[in-house]
mmCIF file of C-alpha atoms in Angstrom:
data_model
loop_
_atom_site.group_PDB
_atom_site.id
_atom_site.type_symbol
_atom_site.label_atom_id
_atom_site.label_comp_id
_atom_site.label_asym_id
_atom_site.label_seq_id
_atom_site.Cartn_x
_atom_site.Cartn_y
_atom_site.Cartn_z
ATOM 1 C CA GLY K 107 6.439 4.785 -9.727
ATOM 2 C CA GLU K 108 3.056 6.062 -10.827
ATOM 3 C CA GLU K 109 0.103 7.614 -9.048
ATOM 4 C CA TRP K 110 -2.226 4.815 -8.206
ATOM 5 C CA ALA K 111 -5.432 5.259 -10.175
ATOM 6 C CA ARG K 112 -7.735 3.047 -8.085
ATOM 7 C CA ARG K 113 -9.374 5.243 -5.556
ATOM 8 C CA GLY K 114 -12.479 4.631 -3.388
ATOM 9 C CA ALA K 115 -13.649 4.840 0.176
ATOM 10 C CA GLY K 116 -10.633 2.854 1.354
ATOM 11 C CA HIS K 117 -7.996 4.969 -0.283
ATOM 12 C CA SER K 118 -6.813 8.570 0.118
ATOM 13 C CA GLY K 119 -3.631 9.911 -1.338
ATOM 14 C CA PRO K 120 -1.204 10.551 -2.522
ATOM 15 C CA ILE K 121 -0.354 6.846 -3.269
ATOM 16 C CA VAL K 122 2.454 5.878 -5.500
ATOM 17 C CA VAL K 123 3.115 2.311 -6.602
ATOM 18 C CA GLY K 124 5.851 0.391 -8.466
ATOM 19 C CA ASP K 125 5.359 -2.181 -11.253
ATOM 20 C CA GLY K 126 4.446 -5.651 -10.254
ATOM 21 C CA HIS K 127 2.680 -4.958 -7.041
ATOM 22 C CA ALA K 128 -0.328 -6.947 -5.692
ATOM 23 C CA ILE K 129 -2.807 -4.851 -3.655
ATOM 24 C CA ALA K 130 -5.991 -6.627 -2.514
ATOM 25 C CA PRO K 131 -9.194 -4.915 -3.362
ATOM 26 C CA SER K 132 -10.274 -4.696 0.251
ATOM 27 C CA ALA K 133 -6.949 -3.089 1.444
ATOM 28 C CA ARG K 134 -6.981 0.372 2.793
ATOM 29 C CA LEU K 135 -4.236 2.814 1.899
ATOM 30 C CA LEU K 136 -4.335 6.204 3.639
ATOM 31 C CA GLY K 137 -1.551 8.287 2.123
ATOM 32 C CA PRO K 138 0.979 9.377 1.599
ATOM 33 C CA VAL K 139 1.975 5.772 0.959
ATOM 34 C CA VAL K 140 4.736 4.468 -1.504
ATOM 35 C CA VAL K 141 4.415 0.820 -2.584
ATOM 36 C CA HIS K 142 7.662 -0.386 -4.247
ATOM 37 C CA PRO K 143 7.815 -3.046 -7.102
ATOM 38 C CA GLN K 144 6.998 -6.645 -6.135
ATOM 39 C CA ALA K 145 5.397 -5.699 -2.806
ATOM 40 C CA SER K 146 1.940 -7.336 -1.721
ATOM 41 C CA ILE K 147 -0.715 -6.100 0.500
ATOM 42 C CA GLY K 148 -3.320 -8.622 1.785
ATOM 43 C CA GLU K 149 -7.038 -8.578 2.159
ATOM 44 C CA HIS K 150 -8.235 -6.073 4.668
ATOM 45 C CA ALA K 151 -4.774 -4.760 5.510
ATOM 46 C CA THR K 152 -4.607 -0.991 6.414
ATOM 47 C CA ILE K 153 -1.635 1.169 5.766
ATOM 48 C CA VAL K 154 -1.621 4.744 7.299
ATOM 49 C CA GLY K 155 0.945 7.091 5.875
ATOM 50 C CA PRO K 156 3.426 8.413 5.825
ATOM 51 C CA ALA K 157 4.590 4.893 4.863
ATOM 52 C CA VAL K 158 6.909 3.174 2.446
ATOM 53 C CA ILE K 159 6.348 -0.542 1.602
ATOM 54 C CA GLY K 160 9.716 -1.665 0.160
ATOM 55 C CA PRO K 161 10.544 -3.925 -2.677
ATOM 56 C CA GLY K 162 9.328 -7.390 -2.091
ATOM 57 C CA ALA K 163 7.649 -6.621 1.184
ATOM 58 C CA ALA K 164 4.549 -8.513 2.121
ATOM 59 C CA LEU K 165 1.672 -7.487 4.387
ATOM 60 C CA ASP K 166 -0.532 -10.411 5.491
ATOM 61 C CA ALA K 167 -4.418 -10.297 5.436
ATOM 62 C CA GLY K 168 -5.548 -7.940 8.262
ATOM 63 C CA ALA K 169 -2.129 -6.279 8.882
ATOM 64 C CA VAL K 170 -2.210 -2.751 10.231
ATOM 65 C CA VAL K 171 0.792 -0.451 9.537
ATOM 66 C CA ALA K 172 1.120 3.216 10.487
ATOM 67 C CA HIS K 173 3.990 5.583 9.897
ATOM 68 C CA ALA K 174 6.446 2.837 8.958
ATOM 69 C CA LEU K 175 9.092 1.794 6.513
ATOM 70 C CA LEU K 176 8.889 -1.898 5.624
ATOM 71 C CA GLY K 177 11.497 -4.068 3.907
ATOM 72 C CA PRO K 178 11.324 -7.356 2.107
ATOM 73 C CA GLY K 179 10.192 -10.398 3.825
#
């Protein structure tokens, strides 16, 4: 993975992402968060770390996840 370059009011790190991810611009990631390849995070979703979003995992718009490990689906 690589350190996620996009930072702003909705992001604090560390945040590490894999290739091929889809993170909506309005999503909030409060690290530490690891986003594996092919994961997607919907509009206005919030992830509070420590959290791992596994390969192929999908968070719907408005989802809130805290201190979790999510698998595909």
